[in-house]
Amino acid sequence: MSKSSVKISAGGLTAMLAIVSAGAASAASAQYTIQNSSGTTLTLDTASCTSGGTISPPFSVANGSTAYVTGSVSGNTTLCNIRYQNSSGGCQFQVQVFNSGGFASTNAYKGSSTCTKLNEGSTGSNSYSGSFRMQ
């Protein structure tokens, strides 16, 4: 882990800013692979992570395409949730990361979509991935 610090002074107040590399144990990441086999374009319904985490999936995923998405938080645990929909239904995809592992799950939240978890697993310290298909 590489770490550097910058000292910032303003008006008699001093703050320390620690800059830690991406591989540091103080950051968690939830990684997604989402395949669209639904026959139509998927559009994003909602996306969020707990604990102040951020995630920015693409607004749409064309039929036959795959989206790769990573959610991150500056702690060691988060639960990220992505929902995609089309004219016939929608799937919810979840990846939770915690310091000793994680889990991935999916379910249909409307209509007649088939939502499948293809695989899941740890991809390093505080990092977990899920691979999914919507059809």
PDB file of C-alpha atoms in Angstrom:
ATOM      1  CA  MET A   1       0.000   0.000   0.000  1.00  0.00           C
ATOM      2  CA  SER A   2       1.430   3.352  -0.959  1.00  0.00           C
ATOM      3  CA  LYS A   3       0.494   6.304   1.190  1.00  0.00           C
ATOM      4  CA  SER A   4       1.399   9.961   1.060  1.00  0.00           C
ATOM      5  CA  SER A   5       0.147  12.995   2.929  1.00  0.00           C
ATOM      6  CA  VAL A   6      -0.210  16.670   2.164  1.00  0.00           C
ATOM      7  CA  LYS A   7      -0.285  19.307   4.889  1.00  0.00           C
ATOM      8  CA  ILE A   8      -2.783  22.092   4.257  1.00  0.00           C
ATOM      9  CA  SER A   9      -2.837  25.268   6.378  1.00  0.00           C
ATOM     10  CA  ALA A  10      -5.450  28.017   6.192  1.00  0.00           C
ATOM     11  CA  GLY A  11      -6.238  30.751   8.707  1.00  0.00           C
ATOM     12  CA  GLY A  12      -4.342  29.058  11.502  1.00  0.00           C
ATOM     13  CA  LEU A  13      -6.182  25.766  10.949  1.00  0.00           C
ATOM     14  CA  THR A  14      -4.209  22.731   9.838  1.00  0.00           C
ATOM     15  CA  ALA A  15      -5.601  19.637   8.180  1.00  0.00           C
ATOM     16  CA  MET A  16      -3.949  16.461   7.019  1.00  0.00           C
ATOM     17  CA  LEU A  17      -5.057  14.920   3.778  1.00  0.00           C
ATOM     18  CA  ALA A  18      -4.143  11.265   3.392  1.00  0.00           C
ATOM     19  CA  ILE A  19      -3.989   9.917  -0.121  1.00  0.00           C
ATOM     20  CA  VAL A  20      -4.127   6.138  -0.275  1.00  0.00           C
ATOM     21  CA  SER A  21      -3.706   3.996  -3.377  1.00  0.00           C
ATOM     22  CA  ALA A  22      -6.685   2.145  -4.840  1.00  0.00           C
ATOM     23  CA  GLY A  23      -5.480  -1.186  -3.459  1.00  0.00           C
ATOM     24  CA  ALA A  24      -5.790  -0.025   0.126  1.00  0.00           C
ATOM     25  CA  ALA A  25      -7.832  -2.002   2.631  1.00  0.00           C
ATOM     26  CA  SER A  26      -9.901   1.094   3.443  1.00  0.00           C
ATOM     27  CA  ALA A  27     -11.857   0.962   0.172  1.00  0.00           C
ATOM     28  CA  ALA A  28     -14.461  -1.590  -0.865  1.00  0.00           C
ATOM     29  CA  SER A  29     -15.587  -2.276  -4.422  1.00  0.00           C
ATOM     30  CA  ALA A  30     -18.605  -4.130  -5.792  1.00  0.00           C
ATOM     31  CA  GLN A  31     -18.087  -5.272  -9.386  1.00  0.00           C
ATOM     32  CA  TYR A  32     -20.836  -6.192 -11.833  1.00  0.00           C
ATOM     33  CA  THR A  33     -21.018  -7.900 -15.210  1.00  0.00           C
ATOM     34  CA  ILE A  34     -24.562  -7.664 -16.614  1.00  0.00           C
ATOM     35  CA  GLN A  35     -25.429  -9.441 -19.874  1.00  0.00           C
ATOM     36  CA  ASN A  36     -28.530  -8.419 -21.811  1.00  0.00           C
ATOM     37  CA  SER A  37     -30.213 -11.344 -23.596  1.00  0.00           C
ATOM     38  CA  SER A  38     -33.735  -9.939 -23.269  1.00  0.00           C
ATOM     39  CA  GLY A  39     -34.342  -9.165 -26.945  1.00  0.00           C
ATOM     40  CA  THR A  40     -34.634  -5.406 -26.349  1.00  0.00           C
ATOM     41  CA  THR A  41     -32.574  -2.587 -24.880  1.00  0.00           C
ATOM     42  CA  LEU A  42     -32.456  -2.350 -21.090  1.00  0.00           C
ATOM     43  CA  THR A  43     -32.778   1.033 -19.407  1.00  0.00           C
ATOM     44  CA  LEU A  44     -31.561   1.925 -15.946  1.00  0.00           C
ATOM     45  CA  ASP A  45     -34.274   2.206 -13.309  1.00  0.00           C
ATOM     46  CA  THR A  46     -32.259   2.846 -10.116  1.00  0.00           C
ATOM     47  CA  ALA A  47     -28.723   2.407  -8.791  1.00  0.00           C
ATOM     48  CA  SER A  48     -27.378   3.001  -5.286  1.00  0.00           C
ATOM     49  CA  CYS A  49     -24.839   1.878  -2.688  1.00  0.00           C
ATOM     50  CA  THR A  50     -25.059   2.051   1.098  1.00  0.00           C
ATOM     51  CA  SER A  51     -22.521   3.729   3.393  1.00  0.00           C
ATOM     52  CA  GLY A  52     -22.090   6.701   1.067  1.00  0.00           C
ATOM     53  CA  GLY A  53     -20.860   4.542  -1.798  1.00  0.00           C
ATOM     54  CA  THR A  54     -21.090   5.534  -5.449  1.00  0.00           C
ATOM     55  CA  ILE A  55     -22.022   3.585  -8.561  1.00  0.00           C
ATOM     56  CA  SER A  56     -22.607   4.819 -12.113  1.00  0.00           C
ATOM     57  CA  PRO A  57     -23.982   2.137 -14.432  1.00  0.00           C
ATOM     58  CA  PRO A  58     -24.716   2.997 -18.076  1.00  0.00           C
ATOM     59  CA  PHE A  59     -28.181   4.390 -18.735  1.00  0.00           C
ATOM     60  CA  SER A  60     -28.882   1.678 -21.316  1.00  0.00           C
ATOM     61  CA  VAL A  61     -27.556  -1.738 -22.336  1.00  0.00           C
ATOM     62  CA  ALA A  62     -28.282  -2.865 -25.900  1.00  0.00           C
ATOM     63  CA  ASN A  63     -29.557  -6.367 -26.563  1.00  0.00           C
ATOM     64  CA  GLY A  64     -26.621  -8.753 -26.909  1.00  0.00           C
ATOM     65  CA  SER A  65     -24.299  -6.393 -25.024  1.00  0.00           C
ATOM     66  CA  THR A  66     -22.639  -6.572 -21.620  1.00  0.00           C
ATOM     67  CA  ALA A  67     -22.255  -3.794 -19.041  1.00  0.00           C
ATOM     68  CA  TYR A  68     -19.295  -3.704 -16.658  1.00  0.00           C
ATOM     69  CA  VAL A  69     -19.908  -1.618 -13.540  1.00  0.00           C
ATOM     70  CA  THR A  70     -18.024  -0.998 -10.280  1.00  0.00           C
ATOM     71  CA  GLY A  71     -19.460   0.546  -7.146  1.00  0.00           C
ATOM     72  CA  SER A  72     -17.086   1.814  -4.487  1.00  0.00           C
ATOM     73  CA  VAL A  73     -17.079   3.188  -0.963  1.00  0.00           C
ATOM     74  CA  SER A  74     -14.267   4.505   1.224  1.00  0.00           C
ATOM     75  CA  GLY A  75     -14.982   1.951   3.933  1.00  0.00           C
ATOM     76  CA  ASN A  76     -14.762  -1.816   4.068  1.00  0.00           C
ATOM     77  CA  THR A  77     -18.419  -2.692   3.516  1.00  0.00           C
ATOM     78  CA  THR A  78     -21.193  -1.689   1.138  1.00  0.00           C
ATOM     79  CA  LEU A  79     -24.286  -3.082  -0.540  1.00  0.00           C
ATOM     80  CA  CYS A  80     -24.867  -1.907  -4.114  1.00  0.00           C
ATOM     81  CA  ASN A  81     -28.141  -2.365  -5.962  1.00  0.00           C
ATOM     82  CA  ILE A  82     -28.826  -1.876  -9.696  1.00  0.00           C
ATOM     83  CA  ARG A  83     -32.201  -2.219 -11.415  1.00  0.00           C
ATOM     84  CA  TYR A  84     -32.617  -2.491 -15.183  1.00  0.00           C
ATOM     85  CA  GLN A  85     -35.930  -2.728 -17.013  1.00  0.00           C
ATOM     86  CA  ASN A  86     -37.429  -3.095 -20.475  1.00  0.00           C
ATOM     87  CA  SER A  87     -40.966  -3.213 -21.825  1.00  0.00           C
ATOM     88  CA  SER A  88     -41.649  -6.687 -20.417  1.00  0.00           C
ATOM     89  CA  GLY A  89     -40.079  -6.479 -16.951  1.00  0.00           C
ATOM     90  CA  GLY A  90     -37.108  -5.695 -14.795  1.00  0.00           C
ATOM     91  CA  CYS A  91     -34.259  -7.282 -12.854  1.00  0.00           C
ATOM     92  CA  GLN A  92     -32.579  -6.207  -9.644  1.00  0.00           C
ATOM     93  CA  PHE A  93     -28.880  -7.035  -9.199  1.00  0.00           C
ATOM     94  CA  GLN A  94     -27.169  -6.818  -5.796  1.00  0.00           C
ATOM     95  CA  VAL A  95     -23.551  -7.173  -4.718  1.00  0.00           C
ATOM     96  CA  GLN A  96     -22.542  -6.830  -1.079  1.00  0.00           C
ATOM     97  CA  VAL A  97     -18.915  -6.455  -0.020  1.00  0.00           C
ATOM     98  CA  PHE A  98     -17.535  -6.876   3.484  1.00  0.00           C
ATOM     99  CA  ASN A  99     -14.002  -7.293   4.732  1.00  0.00           C
ATOM    100  CA  SER A 100     -14.091 -11.092   4.747  1.00  0.00           C
ATOM    101  CA  GLY A 101     -16.101 -11.729   1.560  1.00  0.00           C
ATOM    102  CA  GLY A 102     -19.470 -10.849   0.111  1.00  0.00           C
ATOM    103  CA  PHE A 103     -22.467 -12.123  -1.810  1.00  0.00           C
ATOM    104  CA  ALA A 104     -24.285 -11.521  -5.067  1.00  0.00           C
ATOM    105  CA  SER A 105     -27.971 -12.022  -5.831  1.00  0.00           C
ATOM    106  CA  THR A 106     -30.632 -11.178  -8.371  1.00  0.00           C
ATOM    107  CA  ASN A 107     -34.396 -11.253  -8.657  1.00  0.00           C
ATOM    108  CA  ALA A 108     -37.166 -10.058 -10.964  1.00  0.00           C
ATOM    109  CA  TYR A 109     -38.890  -7.021  -9.499  1.00  0.00           C
ATOM    110  CA  LYS A 110     -41.567  -6.545 -12.150  1.00  0.00           C
ATOM    111  CA  GLY A 111     -43.015  -8.248 -15.184  1.00  0.00           C
ATOM    112  CA  SER A 112     -41.861 -11.528 -16.650  1.00  0.00           C
ATOM    113  CA  SER A 113     -38.064 -11.169 -16.774  1.00  0.00           C
ATOM    114  CA  THR A 114     -35.706 -14.067 -16.176  1.00  0.00           C
ATOM    115  CA  CYS A 115     -32.848 -12.871 -13.967  1.00  0.00           C
ATOM    116  CA  THR A 116     -29.898 -15.244 -13.576  1.00  0.00           C
ATOM    117  CA  LYS A 117     -26.769 -15.088 -11.449  1.00  0.00           C
ATOM    118  CA  LEU A 118     -24.015 -16.698 -13.544  1.00  0.00           C
ATOM    119  CA  ASN A 119     -21.249 -16.610 -10.925  1.00  0.00           C
ATOM    120  CA  GLU A 120     -19.831 -14.666  -8.012  1.00  0.00           C
ATOM    121  CA  GLY A 121     -16.633 -14.430  -6.016  1.00  0.00           C
ATOM    122  CA  SER A 122     -14.007 -12.397  -4.237  1.00  0.00           C
ATOM    123  CA  THR A 123     -11.674 -10.424  -6.487  1.00  0.00           C
ATOM    124  CA  GLY A 124      -9.298  -9.308  -3.747  1.00  0.00           C
ATOM    125  CA  SER A 125      -9.320  -7.629  -0.374  1.00  0.00           C
ATOM    126  CA  ASN A 126     -12.670  -5.842   0.168  1.00  0.00           C
ATOM    127  CA  SER A 127     -13.701  -6.536  -3.423  1.00  0.00           C
ATOM    128  CA  TYR A 128     -16.498  -8.831  -4.624  1.00  0.00           C
ATOM    129  CA  SER A 129     -18.012  -9.454  -8.042  1.00  0.00           C
ATOM    130  CA  GLY A 130     -21.235 -10.801  -9.475  1.00  0.00           C
ATOM    131  CA  SER A 131     -21.951 -11.842 -13.038  1.00  0.00           C
ATOM    132  CA  PHE A 132     -25.592 -11.716 -14.163  1.00  0.00           C
ATOM    133  CA  ARG A 133     -27.852 -12.167 -17.184  1.00  0.00           C
ATOM    134  CA  MET A 134     -31.267 -10.671 -17.903  1.00  0.00           C
ATOM    135  CA  GLN A 135     -33.430 -12.397 -20.500  1.00  0.00           C
TER     136      GLN A 135
END
